[in-house]
Short mmCIF file of C-alpha atoms in Angstrom, two decimals:
data_model
loop_
_atom_site.label_atom_id
_atom_site.label_comp_id
_atom_site.label_asym_id
_atom_site.label_seq_id
_atom_site.Cartn_x
_atom_site.Cartn_y
_atom_site.Cartn_z
CA MET W 47 136.26 74.86 40.12
CA THR W 48 139.50 74.90 38.08
CA GLU W 49 139.77 73.77 34.47
CA GLY W 50 139.87 70.00 34.20
CA GLU W 51 138.41 69.44 37.68
CA ALA W 52 135.43 67.10 37.73
CA SER W 53 132.04 68.56 38.62
CA PRO W 54 130.93 67.54 42.12
CA ALA W 55 128.26 64.86 42.27
CA PHE W 56 126.41 66.82 44.97
CA LEU W 57 125.90 70.53 45.54
CA THR W 58 125.46 72.31 48.86
CA THR W 59 122.54 74.54 49.76
CA LYS W 60 124.69 77.62 49.20
CA GLU W 61 125.80 76.40 45.78
CA VAL W 62 122.21 75.69 44.73
CA ALA W 63 121.12 79.12 45.96
CA GLU W 64 123.85 80.74 43.85
CA LEU W 65 122.87 78.63 40.86
CA LEU W 66 119.19 79.55 41.14
CA ARG W 67 119.93 83.13 42.19
CA VAL W 68 117.73 82.86 45.27
CA LYS W 69 118.32 83.03 49.01
CA GLU W 70 119.31 79.86 50.87
CA ARG W 71 116.00 80.04 52.80
CA LYS W 72 114.16 79.55 49.49
CA VAL W 73 116.22 76.45 48.75
CA TYR W 74 115.25 74.99 52.12
CA ASP W 75 111.59 75.73 51.36
CA LEU W 76 111.81 74.06 47.94
CA ALA W 77 113.36 70.99 49.55
CA ALA W 78 110.71 70.88 52.29
CA GLU W 79 107.94 71.07 49.70
CA GLY W 80 109.46 68.26 47.64
CA GLU W 81 109.91 70.58 44.66
CA ILE W 82 113.61 70.02 44.25
CA PRO W 83 115.65 66.79 44.28
CA CYS W 84 117.75 66.47 47.41
CA ARG W 85 119.22 64.01 49.90
CA ARG W 86 119.69 64.33 53.63
CA VAL W 87 123.04 63.00 54.83
CA THR W 88 123.84 63.15 58.56
CA GLY W 89 121.39 66.00 58.93
CA LYS W 90 122.75 68.02 56.02
CA LEU W 91 120.96 68.69 52.74
CA LEU W 92 122.83 67.73 49.58
CA PHE W 93 121.55 68.10 46.02
CA PRO W 94 122.49 65.51 43.36
CA ARG W 95 123.89 67.49 40.45
CA LEU W 96 122.52 65.33 37.61
CA GLU W 97 119.01 65.23 39.07
CA LEU W 98 119.15 68.97 39.71
CA GLU W 99 120.11 69.61 36.08
CA ALA W 100 117.18 67.44 34.97
CA TRP W 101 114.88 69.36 37.29
CA LEU W 102 116.08 72.70 35.90
CA THR W 103 115.43 71.61 32.32
CA GLY W 104 112.07 70.03 33.18
CA SER W 105 113.27 66.52 32.27
CA ALA W 106 111.77 63.33 33.67
CA GLY W 107 112.84 62.32 37.15
CA ALA W 108 112.29 65.67 38.82
CA THR W 109 110.32 65.48 42.03
CA LYS W 110 106.72 66.62 42.25
CA PRO W 111 105.61 69.37 44.64
CA ALA W 112 104.04 68.27 47.88
CA ALA W 113 100.27 68.56 48.13
CA ALA W 114 99.10 71.83 49.65
CA ARG W 115 97.91 71.62 53.23
CA PRO W 116 94.52 73.07 54.15
CA ASN W 117 94.52 76.23 56.24
CA VAL W 118 93.30 74.37 59.31
CA VAL W 119 94.47 74.58 62.92
CA ALA W 120 93.81 71.25 64.61
CA GLY W 121 94.77 69.76 67.95
CA SER W 122 93.78 70.90 71.41
CA HIS W 123 91.07 73.46 72.04
CA ASP W 124 92.24 76.64 73.72
CA PRO W 125 89.81 79.52 74.29
CA LEU W 126 92.47 82.20 73.76
CA LEU W 127 93.67 80.61 70.51
CA ASP W 128 90.08 80.11 69.36
CA TRP W 129 89.38 83.79 69.98
CA ALA W 130 92.60 84.96 68.29
CA ILE W 131 91.91 82.94 65.13
CA ARG W 132 88.47 84.50 64.81
CA GLU W 133 89.57 88.04 65.64
CA SER W 134 92.69 88.02 63.45
CA GLY W 135 90.80 87.56 60.18
CA SER W 136 93.50 85.09 59.17
CA GLY W 137 91.14 82.82 57.25
CA LEU W 138 92.24 79.81 59.29
CA ALA W 139 89.65 77.17 60.07
CA THR W 140 89.71 75.01 63.20
CA PHE W 141 89.23 71.34 63.99
CA PHE W 142 89.87 70.85 67.70
CA ASP W 143 89.83 67.21 68.81
CA GLY W 144 92.80 66.76 71.11
CA SER W 145 96.57 67.23 71.07
CA LEU W 146 97.46 63.82 69.67
CA ASP W 147 94.75 64.02 67.02
CA GLY W 148 96.26 67.31 65.88
CA LEU W 149 99.71 65.76 65.71
CA GLU W 150 98.31 62.97 63.56
CA ARG W 151 96.68 65.49 61.22
CA ILE W 152 99.97 67.32 60.81
CA ALA W 153 101.65 64.00 59.96
CA THR W 154 99.04 63.15 57.31
CA GLY W 155 98.89 66.62 55.76
CA GLU W 156 95.36 67.38 56.98
CA ALA W 157 96.29 70.51 58.94
CA ALA W 158 98.71 73.41 58.70
CA ALA W 159 99.17 73.65 62.47
CA ALA W 160 97.98 72.12 65.72
CA GLY W 161 97.79 73.20 69.34
CA MET W 162 99.10 70.78 71.93
CA HIS W 163 99.84 70.44 75.64
CA VAL W 164 101.14 66.92 76.28
CA PHE W 165 103.02 66.47 79.53
CA GLU W 166 106.23 64.45 79.22
CA ALA W 167 106.95 63.15 82.70
CA ALA W 168 110.41 61.82 81.90
CA ARG W 169 111.53 65.33 80.93
CA ASP W 170 109.17 67.23 83.24
CA ASP W 171 108.34 69.27 80.15
CA TRP W 172 105.85 69.49 77.32
CA ASN W 173 105.25 68.37 73.74
CA VAL W 174 108.67 68.26 72.08
CA ASN W 175 109.44 64.54 72.39
CA HIS W 176 106.03 63.64 70.99
CA VAL W 177 106.57 65.96 68.03
CA ALA W 178 110.09 64.68 67.38
CA ALA W 179 108.93 61.05 67.47
CA LYS W 180 105.77 61.47 65.39
CA LEU W 181 107.11 63.96 62.86
CA ALA W 182 110.72 62.75 62.57
CA GLY W 183 112.26 64.15 59.40
CA GLN W 184 109.37 66.48 58.63
CA PRO W 185 109.95 70.25 58.36
CA VAL W 186 107.94 71.44 61.35
CA VAL W 187 108.41 74.04 64.04
CA VAL W 188 107.13 74.09 67.64
CA VAL W 189 106.38 77.60 68.87
CA GLU W 190 105.17 78.59 72.32
CA PHE W 191 101.67 80.07 72.37
CA ALA W 192 101.05 80.53 76.10
CA ARG W 193 101.56 79.13 79.58
CA ARG W 194 98.27 78.10 81.17
CA GLN W 195 97.08 77.25 84.67
CA GLN W 196 95.64 73.73 84.45
CA GLY W 197 93.83 72.03 87.31
CA LEU W 198 90.51 70.82 88.64
CA ILE W 199 87.34 72.77 87.92
CA LEU W 200 85.04 71.93 90.84
CA ALA W 201 81.37 72.11 91.59
CA LYS W 202 80.50 74.88 94.03
CA GLY W 203 81.01 73.84 97.64
CA LEU W 204 83.60 71.15 96.87
CA GLU W 205 86.70 73.28 97.26
CA LYS W 206 87.23 72.12 100.87
CA ASP W 207 86.64 68.45 100.09
CA VAL W 208 88.84 68.20 96.98
CA GLN W 209 92.40 69.32 97.70
CA ALA W 210 94.24 66.88 95.41
CA PRO W 211 93.53 64.42 92.56
CA ALA W 212 93.35 61.62 95.17
CA ASP W 213 90.16 63.24 96.50
CA LEU W 214 88.38 62.43 93.24
CA ARG W 215 87.90 58.81 94.31
CA GLY W 216 84.25 57.87 93.79
CA ARG W 217 83.32 61.29 92.45
CA LYS W 218 81.62 62.04 89.13
CA VAL W 219 84.25 63.46 86.78
CA VAL W 220 84.13 64.66 83.18
CA ARG W 221 85.94 62.35 80.77
CA ARG W 222 87.97 63.87 77.91
CA GLN W 223 88.79 62.13 74.62
CA PRO W 224 91.86 59.84 74.81
CA ALA W 225 93.83 62.07 72.40
CA ALA W 226 93.38 65.15 74.60
CA GLY W 227 96.31 66.53 76.56
CA ALA W 228 93.96 67.01 79.53
CA ALA W 229 93.09 63.29 79.54
CA LEU W 230 96.77 62.33 79.43
CA LEU W 231 97.64 64.73 82.25
CA LEU W 232 94.75 63.58 84.44
CA ASN W 233 95.77 59.94 83.97
CA HIS W 234 99.30 60.87 85.06
CA LEU W 235 98.04 62.76 88.14
CA LEU W 236 95.68 59.97 89.20
CA LYS W 237 98.44 57.37 88.87
CA ARG W 238 100.81 59.59 90.83
CA ASP W 239 98.23 59.78 93.64
CA GLY W 240 97.62 56.02 93.66
CA LEU W 241 94.30 56.01 91.80
CA SER W 242 93.24 54.19 88.65
CA ALA W 243 90.50 54.97 86.14
CA GLU W 244 88.26 52.46 87.92
CA ASP W 245 88.31 54.61 91.05
CA ILE W 246 86.46 57.42 89.26
CA ASP W 247 82.74 57.66 88.49
CA TRP W 248 83.13 58.97 84.95
CA LEU W 249 80.36 61.03 83.41
CA PRO W 250 78.91 59.29 80.31
CA GLY W 251 80.18 60.65 77.00
CA LEU W 252 83.16 62.87 76.27
CA ALA W 253 83.83 66.59 76.59
CA ARG W 254 85.86 67.48 73.51
CA THR W 255 86.63 71.12 74.36
CA GLU W 256 87.60 73.12 77.42
CA THR W 257 84.22 74.84 77.29
CA GLU W 258 82.28 71.56 77.24
CA ALA W 259 84.23 70.23 80.23
CA ALA W 260 83.55 73.30 82.37
CA ALA W 261 79.92 73.50 81.25
CA SER W 262 79.31 69.95 82.48
CA VAL W 263 80.39 70.94 85.97
CA ALA W 264 78.47 74.21 85.88
CA ALA W 265 75.29 72.34 84.86
CA GLY W 266 75.61 70.00 87.85
CA ASP W 267 76.21 66.92 85.71
CA ALA W 268 79.72 66.39 87.10
CA GLU W 269 81.54 67.25 90.29
CA ALA W 270 84.89 67.92 88.66
CA ALA W 271 86.76 68.24 85.40
CA LEU W 272 90.40 68.78 84.56
CA GLY W 273 90.49 72.12 82.81
CA LEU W 274 91.71 75.68 82.67
CA GLN W 275 91.54 78.40 85.27
CA ALA W 276 90.13 80.61 82.50
CA MET W 277 87.13 78.31 82.12
CA ALA W 278 86.55 78.08 85.88
CA ARG W 279 86.49 81.88 86.00
CA GLN W 280 84.10 82.10 83.05
CA PHE W 281 81.60 79.78 84.74
CA GLY W 282 82.15 81.14 88.26
CA LEU W 283 83.43 77.81 89.62
CA PRO W 284 86.11 76.93 92.20
CA PHE W 285 89.50 75.98 90.77
CA LEU W 286 92.32 73.86 92.18
CA ALA W 287 95.56 74.65 90.35
CA LEU W 288 97.71 71.59 89.63
CA ALA W 289 100.15 72.55 86.87
CA GLU W 290 101.41 75.39 84.75
CA GLU W 291 101.47 73.85 81.29
CA ARG W 292 102.98 75.06 78.05
CA PHE W 293 100.55 75.23 75.17
CA ASP W 294 102.47 75.13 71.89
CA LEU W 295 101.62 75.48 68.23
CA VAL W 296 103.12 72.79 65.99
CA ALA W 297 103.21 73.96 62.38
CA ASP W 298 104.41 72.85 59.00
CA ARG W 299 107.32 75.21 58.32
CA ARG W 300 106.12 76.23 54.85
CA CYS W 301 102.63 76.99 56.21
CA TRP W 302 104.17 78.96 59.06
CA PHE W 303 105.48 81.55 56.60
CA GLU W 304 102.27 81.72 54.56
CA PRO W 305 99.86 84.68 55.04
CA PRO W 306 97.21 82.87 57.17
CA MET W 307 99.62 81.83 59.93
CA GLN W 308 101.59 85.06 59.73
CA SER W 309 98.36 87.06 60.05
CA LEU W 310 97.52 85.14 63.21
CA MET W 311 101.01 85.65 64.64
CA ALA W 312 100.95 89.37 63.87
CA PHE W 313 97.59 89.73 65.61
CA CYS W 314 98.89 87.91 68.69
CA ARG W 315 101.67 90.47 69.05
CA ARG W 316 99.17 93.30 69.44
CA PRO W 317 98.14 94.64 72.86
CA ALA W 318 94.61 93.28 72.42
CA PHE W 319 95.95 89.74 72.63
CA ALA W 320 97.69 90.27 75.96
CA GLU W 321 94.63 92.13 77.24
CA LYS W 322 92.37 89.22 76.32
CA ALA W 323 94.71 86.76 78.04
CA GLU W 324 94.59 88.89 81.19
CA ALA W 325 90.80 89.09 81.05
CA LEU W 326 90.40 85.32 80.66
CA GLY W 327 92.77 84.63 83.57
CA GLY W 328 95.31 81.89 84.10
CA TYR W 329 97.45 82.78 81.07
CA ASP W 330 101.04 83.94 80.74
CA VAL W 331 101.78 85.06 77.17
CA SER W 332 105.18 86.62 77.87
CA GLY W 333 106.87 83.75 76.01
CA PHE W 334 104.62 83.93 72.95
CA GLY W 335 106.51 83.16 69.74
CA ARG W 336 109.48 81.46 71.42
CA VAL W 337 110.70 78.55 69.29
CA GLN W 338 110.79 75.39 71.39
CA TRP W 339 111.89 73.00 68.63
CA ASN W 340 112.78 73.28 64.96
CA GLY W 341 112.67 70.18 62.79
CA PRO W 342 115.04 69.39 59.93
#
């Protein structure tokens, strides 16, 4: 700026980074955490100079840091993810109660990350539109965890009688919680095949995890459940493949770069992770870590 030229009312990310003597990535993190005054204009971050000066001197009007999120992975239950969290020693806790529940917990600050597999029929794809709609404006990232074979886990002897979702009419089927990606997908498949919920003899109660769903069939309580090939293999049950779904991790961007999540990601890049996926069956982890969507 030349002598006599007025100071700009707003500074760019690069200018703030130079002023603070930090990398631009750190400026983005400070903005995401609410620790630095900023404005978003047409998708670009701008920093009001007067408020920034007040923030630097500790004067009134500076923004307060955002509350820390708990190191919890919420959302949909996945046996491979469950195993990896335990084996990685990351210190992450879990609260699995369905894809949409996990998305809600990200929105309210109750979780650092969430697993989800919500089919989006209009796009013939998974998850991203739900994340963009629910978490609009929030600094989150959607990262691929694995592709999974999803379908019908069947009672022994039913593999010839059940060849499509339409064949579930009148049969006893495991019900998943409404927020579960499996429940949403099954509703879509039934509707596609001309069935409604009233055409199914639903098992009383809810199976809240993949393991519970498969166990209900294995115990003879239900004739079928929508679930994973990995769970059918574990319980020695027939499996009718219906979809290859993408299971993603949705994470707060600041939490993503913190040690717990990075420990988990580092563990999942080791050979043991791919070996476990192969042993479980029905997984493709070749796309692990691929960013599917990056919020503002």
